[in-house]
PDB file of C-alpha atoms in Angstrom:
ATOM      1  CA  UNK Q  24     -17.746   7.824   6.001  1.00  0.00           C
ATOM      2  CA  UNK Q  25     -16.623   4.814   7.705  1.00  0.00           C
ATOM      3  CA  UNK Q  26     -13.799   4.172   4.872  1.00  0.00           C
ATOM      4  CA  UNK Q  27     -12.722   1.081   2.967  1.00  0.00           C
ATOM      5  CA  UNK Q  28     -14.456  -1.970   4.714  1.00  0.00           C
ATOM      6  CA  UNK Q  29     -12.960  -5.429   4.280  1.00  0.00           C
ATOM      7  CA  UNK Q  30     -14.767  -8.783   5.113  1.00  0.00           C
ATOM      8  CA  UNK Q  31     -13.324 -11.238   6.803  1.00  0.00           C
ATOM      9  CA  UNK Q  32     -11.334  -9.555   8.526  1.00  0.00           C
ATOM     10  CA  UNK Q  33      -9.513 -13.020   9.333  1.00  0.00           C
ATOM     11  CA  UNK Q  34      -9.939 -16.433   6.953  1.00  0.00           C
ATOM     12  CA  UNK Q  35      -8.318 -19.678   7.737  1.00  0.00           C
ATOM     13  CA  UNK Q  36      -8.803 -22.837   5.871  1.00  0.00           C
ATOM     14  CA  UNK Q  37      -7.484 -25.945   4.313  1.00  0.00           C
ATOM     15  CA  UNK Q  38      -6.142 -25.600   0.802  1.00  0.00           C
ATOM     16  CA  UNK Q  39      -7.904 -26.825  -1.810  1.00  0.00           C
ATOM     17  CA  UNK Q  40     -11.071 -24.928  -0.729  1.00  0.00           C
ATOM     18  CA  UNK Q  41     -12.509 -21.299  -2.451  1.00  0.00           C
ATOM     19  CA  UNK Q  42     -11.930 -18.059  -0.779  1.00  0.00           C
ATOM     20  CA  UNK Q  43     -13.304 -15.180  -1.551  1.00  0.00           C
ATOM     21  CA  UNK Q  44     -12.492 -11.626   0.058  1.00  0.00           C
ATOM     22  CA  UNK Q  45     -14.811  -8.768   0.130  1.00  0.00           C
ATOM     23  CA  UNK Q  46     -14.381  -5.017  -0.300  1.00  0.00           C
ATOM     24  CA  UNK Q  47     -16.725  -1.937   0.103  1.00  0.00           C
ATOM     25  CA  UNK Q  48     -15.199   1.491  -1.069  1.00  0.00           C
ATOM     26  CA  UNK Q  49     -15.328   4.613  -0.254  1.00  0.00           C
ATOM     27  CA  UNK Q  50     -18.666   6.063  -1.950  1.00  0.00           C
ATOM     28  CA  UNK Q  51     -17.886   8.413  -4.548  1.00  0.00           C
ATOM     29  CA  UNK Q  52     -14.168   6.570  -5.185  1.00  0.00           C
ATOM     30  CA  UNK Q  53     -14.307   5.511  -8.725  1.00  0.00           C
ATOM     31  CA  UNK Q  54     -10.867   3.446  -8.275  1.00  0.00           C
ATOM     32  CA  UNK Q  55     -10.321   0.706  -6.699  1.00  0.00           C
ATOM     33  CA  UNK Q  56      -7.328  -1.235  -6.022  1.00  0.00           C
ATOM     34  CA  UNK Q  57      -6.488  -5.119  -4.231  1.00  0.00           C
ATOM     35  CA  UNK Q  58      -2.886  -5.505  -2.964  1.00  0.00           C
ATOM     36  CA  UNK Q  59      -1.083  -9.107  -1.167  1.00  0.00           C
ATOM     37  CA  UNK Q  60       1.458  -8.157   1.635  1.00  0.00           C
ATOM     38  CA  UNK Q  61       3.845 -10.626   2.633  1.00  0.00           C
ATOM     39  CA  UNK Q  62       7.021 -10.409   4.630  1.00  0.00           C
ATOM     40  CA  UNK Q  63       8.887 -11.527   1.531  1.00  0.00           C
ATOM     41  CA  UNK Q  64       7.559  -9.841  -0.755  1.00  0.00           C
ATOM     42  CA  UNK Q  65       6.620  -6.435   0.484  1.00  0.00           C
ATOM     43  CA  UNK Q  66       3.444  -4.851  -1.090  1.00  0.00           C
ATOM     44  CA  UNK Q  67       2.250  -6.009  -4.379  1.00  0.00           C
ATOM     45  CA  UNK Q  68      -0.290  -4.444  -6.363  1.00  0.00           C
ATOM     46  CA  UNK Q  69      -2.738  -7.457  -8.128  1.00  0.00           C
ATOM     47  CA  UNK Q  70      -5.030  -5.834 -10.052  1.00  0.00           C
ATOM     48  CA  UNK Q  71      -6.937  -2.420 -10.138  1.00  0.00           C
ATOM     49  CA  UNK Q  72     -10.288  -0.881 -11.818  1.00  0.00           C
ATOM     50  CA  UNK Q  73     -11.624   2.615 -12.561  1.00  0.00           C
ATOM     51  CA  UNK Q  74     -15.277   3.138 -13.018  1.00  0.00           C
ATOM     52  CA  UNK Q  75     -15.693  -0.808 -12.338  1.00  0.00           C
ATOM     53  CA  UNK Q  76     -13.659  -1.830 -15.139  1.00  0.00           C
ATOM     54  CA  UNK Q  77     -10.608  -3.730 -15.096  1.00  0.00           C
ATOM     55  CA  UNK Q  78      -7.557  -2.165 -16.107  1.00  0.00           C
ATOM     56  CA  UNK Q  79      -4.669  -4.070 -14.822  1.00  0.00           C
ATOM     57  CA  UNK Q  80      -4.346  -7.266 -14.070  1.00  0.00           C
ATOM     58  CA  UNK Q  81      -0.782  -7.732 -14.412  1.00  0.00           C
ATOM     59  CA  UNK Q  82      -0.154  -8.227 -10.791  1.00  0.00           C
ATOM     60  CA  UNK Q  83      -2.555 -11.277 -10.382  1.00  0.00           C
ATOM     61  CA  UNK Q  84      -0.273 -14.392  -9.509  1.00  0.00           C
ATOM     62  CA  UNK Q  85      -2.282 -16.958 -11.713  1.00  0.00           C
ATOM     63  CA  UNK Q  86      -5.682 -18.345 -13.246  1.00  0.00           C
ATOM     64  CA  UNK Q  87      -6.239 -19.091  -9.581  1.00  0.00           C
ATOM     65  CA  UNK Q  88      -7.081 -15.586  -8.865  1.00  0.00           C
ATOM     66  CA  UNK Q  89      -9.685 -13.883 -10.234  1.00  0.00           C
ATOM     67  CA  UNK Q  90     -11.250 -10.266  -9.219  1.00  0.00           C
ATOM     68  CA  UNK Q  91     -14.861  -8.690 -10.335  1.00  0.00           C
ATOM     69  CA  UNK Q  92     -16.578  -5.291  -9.357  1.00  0.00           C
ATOM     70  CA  UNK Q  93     -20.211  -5.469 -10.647  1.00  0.00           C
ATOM     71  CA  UNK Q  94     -21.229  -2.026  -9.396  1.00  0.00           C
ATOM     72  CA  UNK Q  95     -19.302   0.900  -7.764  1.00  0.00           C
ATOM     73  CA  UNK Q  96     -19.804  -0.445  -4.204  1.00  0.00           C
ATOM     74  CA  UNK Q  97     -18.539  -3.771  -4.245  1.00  0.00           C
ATOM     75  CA  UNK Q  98     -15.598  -5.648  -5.199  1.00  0.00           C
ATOM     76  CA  UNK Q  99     -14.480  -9.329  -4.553  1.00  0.00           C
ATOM     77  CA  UNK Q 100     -11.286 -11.418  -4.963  1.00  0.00           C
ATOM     78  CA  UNK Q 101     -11.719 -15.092  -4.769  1.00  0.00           C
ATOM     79  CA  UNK Q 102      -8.766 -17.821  -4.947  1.00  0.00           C
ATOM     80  CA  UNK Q 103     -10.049 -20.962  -6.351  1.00  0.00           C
ATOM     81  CA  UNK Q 104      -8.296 -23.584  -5.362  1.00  0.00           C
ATOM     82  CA  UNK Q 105      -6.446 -22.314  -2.632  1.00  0.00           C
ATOM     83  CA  UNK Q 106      -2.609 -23.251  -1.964  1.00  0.00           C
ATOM     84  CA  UNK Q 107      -0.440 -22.395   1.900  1.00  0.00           C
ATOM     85  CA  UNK Q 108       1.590 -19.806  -0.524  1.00  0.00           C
ATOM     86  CA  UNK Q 109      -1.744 -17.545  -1.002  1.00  0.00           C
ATOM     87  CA  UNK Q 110      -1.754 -16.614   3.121  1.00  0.00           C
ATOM     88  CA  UNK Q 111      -0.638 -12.886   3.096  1.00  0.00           C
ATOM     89  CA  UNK Q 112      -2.673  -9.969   4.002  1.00  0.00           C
ATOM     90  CA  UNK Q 113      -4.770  -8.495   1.100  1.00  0.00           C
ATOM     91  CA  UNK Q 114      -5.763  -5.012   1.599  1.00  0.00           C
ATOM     92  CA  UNK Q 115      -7.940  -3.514  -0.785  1.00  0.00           C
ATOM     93  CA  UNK Q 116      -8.356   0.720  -1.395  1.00  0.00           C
ATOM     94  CA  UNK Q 117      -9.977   3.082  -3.138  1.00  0.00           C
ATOM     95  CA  UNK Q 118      -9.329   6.755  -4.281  1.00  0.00           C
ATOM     96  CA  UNK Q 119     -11.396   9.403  -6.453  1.00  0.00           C
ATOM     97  CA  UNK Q 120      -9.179   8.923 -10.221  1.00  0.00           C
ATOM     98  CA  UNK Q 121      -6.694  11.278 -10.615  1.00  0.00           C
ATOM     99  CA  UNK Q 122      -2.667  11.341 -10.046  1.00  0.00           C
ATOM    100  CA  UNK Q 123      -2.449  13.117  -6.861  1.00  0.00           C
ATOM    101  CA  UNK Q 124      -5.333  11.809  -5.358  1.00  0.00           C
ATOM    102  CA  UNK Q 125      -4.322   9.498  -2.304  1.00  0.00           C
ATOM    103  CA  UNK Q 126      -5.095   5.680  -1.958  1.00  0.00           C
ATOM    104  CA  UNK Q 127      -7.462   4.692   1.410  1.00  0.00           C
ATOM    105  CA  UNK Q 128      -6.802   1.403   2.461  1.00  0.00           C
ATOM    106  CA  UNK Q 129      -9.252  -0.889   4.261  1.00  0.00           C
ATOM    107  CA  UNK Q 130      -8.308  -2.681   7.635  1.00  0.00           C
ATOM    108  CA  UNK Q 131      -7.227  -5.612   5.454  1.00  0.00           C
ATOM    109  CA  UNK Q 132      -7.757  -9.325   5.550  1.00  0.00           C
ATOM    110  CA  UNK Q 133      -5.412 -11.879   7.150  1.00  0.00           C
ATOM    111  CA  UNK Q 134      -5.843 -15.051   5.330  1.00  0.00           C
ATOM    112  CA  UNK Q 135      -4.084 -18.403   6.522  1.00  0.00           C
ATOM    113  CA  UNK Q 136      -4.458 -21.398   4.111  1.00  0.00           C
ATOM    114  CA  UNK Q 137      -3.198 -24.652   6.090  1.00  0.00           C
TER     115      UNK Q 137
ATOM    116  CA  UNK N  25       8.762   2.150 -16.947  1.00  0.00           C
ATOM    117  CA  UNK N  26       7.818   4.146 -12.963  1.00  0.00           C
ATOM    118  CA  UNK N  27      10.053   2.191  -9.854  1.00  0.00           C
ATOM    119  CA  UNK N  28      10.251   3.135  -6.299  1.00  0.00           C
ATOM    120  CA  UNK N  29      13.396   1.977  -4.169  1.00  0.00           C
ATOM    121  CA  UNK N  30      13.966   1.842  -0.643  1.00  0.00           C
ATOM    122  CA  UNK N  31      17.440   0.757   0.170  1.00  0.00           C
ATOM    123  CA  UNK N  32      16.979   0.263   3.922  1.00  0.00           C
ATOM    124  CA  UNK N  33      14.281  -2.563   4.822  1.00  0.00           C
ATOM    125  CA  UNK N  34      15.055  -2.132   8.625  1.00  0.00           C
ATOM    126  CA  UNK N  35      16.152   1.398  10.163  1.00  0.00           C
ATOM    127  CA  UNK N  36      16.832   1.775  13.723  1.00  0.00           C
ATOM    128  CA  UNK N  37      17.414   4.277  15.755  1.00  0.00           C
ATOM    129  CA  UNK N  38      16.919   6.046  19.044  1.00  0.00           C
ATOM    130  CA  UNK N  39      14.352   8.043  20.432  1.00  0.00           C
ATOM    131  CA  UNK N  40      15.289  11.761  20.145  1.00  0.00           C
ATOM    132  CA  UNK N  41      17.154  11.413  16.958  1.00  0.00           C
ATOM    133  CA  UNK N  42      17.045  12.251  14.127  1.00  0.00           C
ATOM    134  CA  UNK N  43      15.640   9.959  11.104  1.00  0.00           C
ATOM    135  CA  UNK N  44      15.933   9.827   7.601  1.00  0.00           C
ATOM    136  CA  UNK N  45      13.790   7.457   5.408  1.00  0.00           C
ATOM    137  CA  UNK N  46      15.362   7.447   1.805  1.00  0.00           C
ATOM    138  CA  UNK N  47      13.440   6.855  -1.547  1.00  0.00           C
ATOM    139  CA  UNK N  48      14.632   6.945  -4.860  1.00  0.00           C
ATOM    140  CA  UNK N  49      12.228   6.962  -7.754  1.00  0.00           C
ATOM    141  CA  UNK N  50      12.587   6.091 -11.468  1.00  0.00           C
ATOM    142  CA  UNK N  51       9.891   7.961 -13.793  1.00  0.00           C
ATOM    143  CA  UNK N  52      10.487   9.726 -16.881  1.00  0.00           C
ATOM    144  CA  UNK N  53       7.628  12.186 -16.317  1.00  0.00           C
ATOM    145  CA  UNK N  54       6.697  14.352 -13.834  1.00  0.00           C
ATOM    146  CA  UNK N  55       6.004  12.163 -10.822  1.00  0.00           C
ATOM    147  CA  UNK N  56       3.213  12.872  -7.530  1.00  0.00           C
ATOM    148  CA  UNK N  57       5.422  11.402  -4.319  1.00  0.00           C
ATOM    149  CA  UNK N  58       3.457   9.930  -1.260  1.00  0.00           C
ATOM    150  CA  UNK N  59       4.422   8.309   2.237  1.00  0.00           C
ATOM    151  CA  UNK N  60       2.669   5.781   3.397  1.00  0.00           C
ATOM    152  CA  UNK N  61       2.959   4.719   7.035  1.00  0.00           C
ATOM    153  CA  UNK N  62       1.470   1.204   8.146  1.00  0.00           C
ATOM    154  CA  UNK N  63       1.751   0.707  12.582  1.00  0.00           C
ATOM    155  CA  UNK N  64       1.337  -2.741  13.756  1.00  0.00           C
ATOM    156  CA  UNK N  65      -1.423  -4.580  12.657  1.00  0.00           C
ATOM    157  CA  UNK N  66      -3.115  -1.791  10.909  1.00  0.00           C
ATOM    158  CA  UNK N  67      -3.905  -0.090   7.833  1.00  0.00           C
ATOM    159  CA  UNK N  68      -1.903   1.588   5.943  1.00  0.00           C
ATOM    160  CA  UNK N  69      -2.534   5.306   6.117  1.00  0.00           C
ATOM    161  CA  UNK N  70      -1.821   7.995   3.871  1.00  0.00           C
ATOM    162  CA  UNK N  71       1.025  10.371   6.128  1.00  0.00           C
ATOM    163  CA  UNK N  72       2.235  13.084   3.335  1.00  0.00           C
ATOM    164  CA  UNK N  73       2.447  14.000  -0.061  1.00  0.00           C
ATOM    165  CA  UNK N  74       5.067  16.222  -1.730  1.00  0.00           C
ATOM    166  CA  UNK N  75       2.604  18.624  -3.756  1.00  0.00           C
ATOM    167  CA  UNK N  76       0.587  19.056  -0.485  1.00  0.00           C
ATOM    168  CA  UNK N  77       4.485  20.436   1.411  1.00  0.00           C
ATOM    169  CA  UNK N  78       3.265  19.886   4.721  1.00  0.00           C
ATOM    170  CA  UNK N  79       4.586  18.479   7.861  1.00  0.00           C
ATOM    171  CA  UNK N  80       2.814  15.999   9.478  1.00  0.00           C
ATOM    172  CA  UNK N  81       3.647  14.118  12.897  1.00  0.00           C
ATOM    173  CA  UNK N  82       7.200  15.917  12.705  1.00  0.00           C
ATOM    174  CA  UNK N  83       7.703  14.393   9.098  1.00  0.00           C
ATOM    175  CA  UNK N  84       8.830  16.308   6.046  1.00  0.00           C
ATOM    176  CA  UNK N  85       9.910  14.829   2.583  1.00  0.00           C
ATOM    177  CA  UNK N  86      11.223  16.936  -0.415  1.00  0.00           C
ATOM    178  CA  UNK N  87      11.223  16.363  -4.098  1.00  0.00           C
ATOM    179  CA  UNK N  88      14.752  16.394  -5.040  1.00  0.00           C
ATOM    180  CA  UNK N  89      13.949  16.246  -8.832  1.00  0.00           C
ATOM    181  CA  UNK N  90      18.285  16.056  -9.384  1.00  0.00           C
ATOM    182  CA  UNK N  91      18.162  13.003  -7.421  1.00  0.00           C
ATOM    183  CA  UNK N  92      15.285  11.559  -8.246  1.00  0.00           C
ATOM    184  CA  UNK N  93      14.770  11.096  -4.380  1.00  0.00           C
ATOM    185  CA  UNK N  94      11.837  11.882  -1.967  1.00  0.00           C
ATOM    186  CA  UNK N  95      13.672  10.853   1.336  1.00  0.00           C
ATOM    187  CA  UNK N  96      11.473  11.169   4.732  1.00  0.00           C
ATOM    188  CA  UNK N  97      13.112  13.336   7.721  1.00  0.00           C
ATOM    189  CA  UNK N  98      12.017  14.083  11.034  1.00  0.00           C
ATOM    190  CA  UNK N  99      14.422  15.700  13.631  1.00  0.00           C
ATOM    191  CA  UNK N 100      13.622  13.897  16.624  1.00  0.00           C
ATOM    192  CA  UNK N 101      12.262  10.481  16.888  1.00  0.00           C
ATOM    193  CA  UNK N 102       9.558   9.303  18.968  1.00  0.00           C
ATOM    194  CA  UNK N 103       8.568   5.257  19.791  1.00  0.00           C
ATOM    195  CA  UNK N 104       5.675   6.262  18.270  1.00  0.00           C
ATOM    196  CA  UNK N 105       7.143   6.490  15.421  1.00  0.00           C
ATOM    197  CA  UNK N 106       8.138   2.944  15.184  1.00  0.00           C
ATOM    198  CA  UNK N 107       6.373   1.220  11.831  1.00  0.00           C
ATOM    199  CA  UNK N 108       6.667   0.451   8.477  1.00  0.00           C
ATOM    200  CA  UNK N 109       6.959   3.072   5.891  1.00  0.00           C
ATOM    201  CA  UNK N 110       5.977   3.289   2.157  1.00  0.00           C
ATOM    202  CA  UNK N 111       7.069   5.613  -0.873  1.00  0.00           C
ATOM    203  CA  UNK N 112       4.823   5.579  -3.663  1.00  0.00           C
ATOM    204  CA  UNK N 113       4.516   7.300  -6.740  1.00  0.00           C
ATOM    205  CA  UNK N 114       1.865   8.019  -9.316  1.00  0.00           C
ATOM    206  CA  UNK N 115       2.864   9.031 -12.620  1.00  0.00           C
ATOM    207  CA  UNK N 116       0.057  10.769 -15.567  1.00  0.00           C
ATOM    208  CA  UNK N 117       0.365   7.782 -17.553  1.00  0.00           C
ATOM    209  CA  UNK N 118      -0.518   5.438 -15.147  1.00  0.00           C
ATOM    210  CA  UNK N 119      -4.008   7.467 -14.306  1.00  0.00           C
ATOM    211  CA  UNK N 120      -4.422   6.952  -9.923  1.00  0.00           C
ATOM    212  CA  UNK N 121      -2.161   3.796  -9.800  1.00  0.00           C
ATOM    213  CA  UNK N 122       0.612   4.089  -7.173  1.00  0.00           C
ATOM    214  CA  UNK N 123       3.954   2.074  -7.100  1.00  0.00           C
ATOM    215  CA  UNK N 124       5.175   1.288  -4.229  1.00  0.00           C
ATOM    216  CA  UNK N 125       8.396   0.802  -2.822  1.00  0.00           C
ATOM    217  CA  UNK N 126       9.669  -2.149  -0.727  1.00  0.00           C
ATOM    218  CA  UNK N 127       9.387  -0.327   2.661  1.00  0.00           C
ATOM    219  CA  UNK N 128      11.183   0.646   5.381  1.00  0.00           C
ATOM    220  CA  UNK N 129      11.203  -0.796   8.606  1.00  0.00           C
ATOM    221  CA  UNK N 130      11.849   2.039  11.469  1.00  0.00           C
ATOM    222  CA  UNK N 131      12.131   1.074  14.933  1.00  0.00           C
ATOM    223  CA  UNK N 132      12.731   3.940  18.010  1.00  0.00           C
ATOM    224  CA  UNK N 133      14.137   2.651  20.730  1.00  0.00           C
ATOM    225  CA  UNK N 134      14.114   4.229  23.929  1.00  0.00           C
TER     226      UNK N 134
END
């Protein structure tokens, strides 16, 4: 299995415009999880699903944010309109559902809004 | 409410060592404990978890249920070692979500 892929791996652009970030998970993983790291901030958790479904969204900053997984192997986050405060690296993982079962993280994506 | 604290965001030492990563947790339940380690520029990776007891790269962590603490040891540090360091914990209410702690910056010097 090739693990959690990310795309971009790298995104720079002006604010204002729409990003959106792209996540494959591990087959057979039904959760699925998108974090923000930033040096100030640490890791942040912004929203996770099991079985495709939403189940937290708590984390998500604001309306700007938004998250969707229409099937088990795909899941976007998209920032619409983007502000310099959204740059932070988002990683996104997956894990089979269940307490002790570990996280996998993709390779992450490094987003710089100028 | 579950919370994970890590009182030291940067932790330096030198190579040969010894290294202790602390963790404190907050969870009324019966928790599952993970490390998370996270080298430059990479993913984070999964490096132990306290039901599996295992050592891994020289690491060990115990449950100290009295404390409340899941603090990461290894005897002898190595440059390798040098990254940034996660607890988490999951708790049965929460279903597979992990909190995570602030991290831990560790630095080896040689």
């Amino acid at each position: 299995d090739a693990g959690v892929i990310q795309s971009p791996r790298h995104e720079v652009t002006e604010m204002g415009q729409e990003v959106t970030l792209r996540c494959k998970p591990i087959s057979g993983h039904n959760s699925l999880f998108w974090y923000r790291q930033t040096m100030m901030r640490g890791l942040e958790l912004l929203i996770y699903f099991n079985n495709n479904v939403p189940i937290d969204d708590s984390g998500m900053p604001e309306d700007r944010f938004s998250a969707k997984m229409p099937n088990a192997s795909f899941s976007t986050l998209k920032i619409q309109p983007s502000e310099p405060r959204d740059s932070a690296v988002y990683f996104c993982a997956s894990s089979s559902q269940g307490t002790s079962q570990p996280q996998h993280f993709g390779d992450g994506t490094r987003l710089s809004i100028l | 409410a579950q919370r994970v604290t890590q009182p030291e965001k940067l932790l330096s030492v030198f190579k040969g060592a010894p290294v202790e990563l602390k963790c404190n947790y907050s969870y009324s339940g019966s928790p599952e404990l993970f490390w998370y380690v996270q080298y430059s520029r990479q993913r984070l990776q999964l490096l132990l978890r306290h039901i599996s007891r295992e050592s891994i790269k020289g690491f060990t962590a115990d449950l100290n249920k009295g404390e409340t603490s899941f603090h990461l040891k290894k005897p002898f540090a190595q440059e390798e070692d040098s990254a940034m360091y996660y607890c988490a914990l999951s708790g049965h209410a929460s279903g597979s979500r992990l909190t995570f702690g602030e991290g831990t910056q560790l630095t080896v010097n040689p």
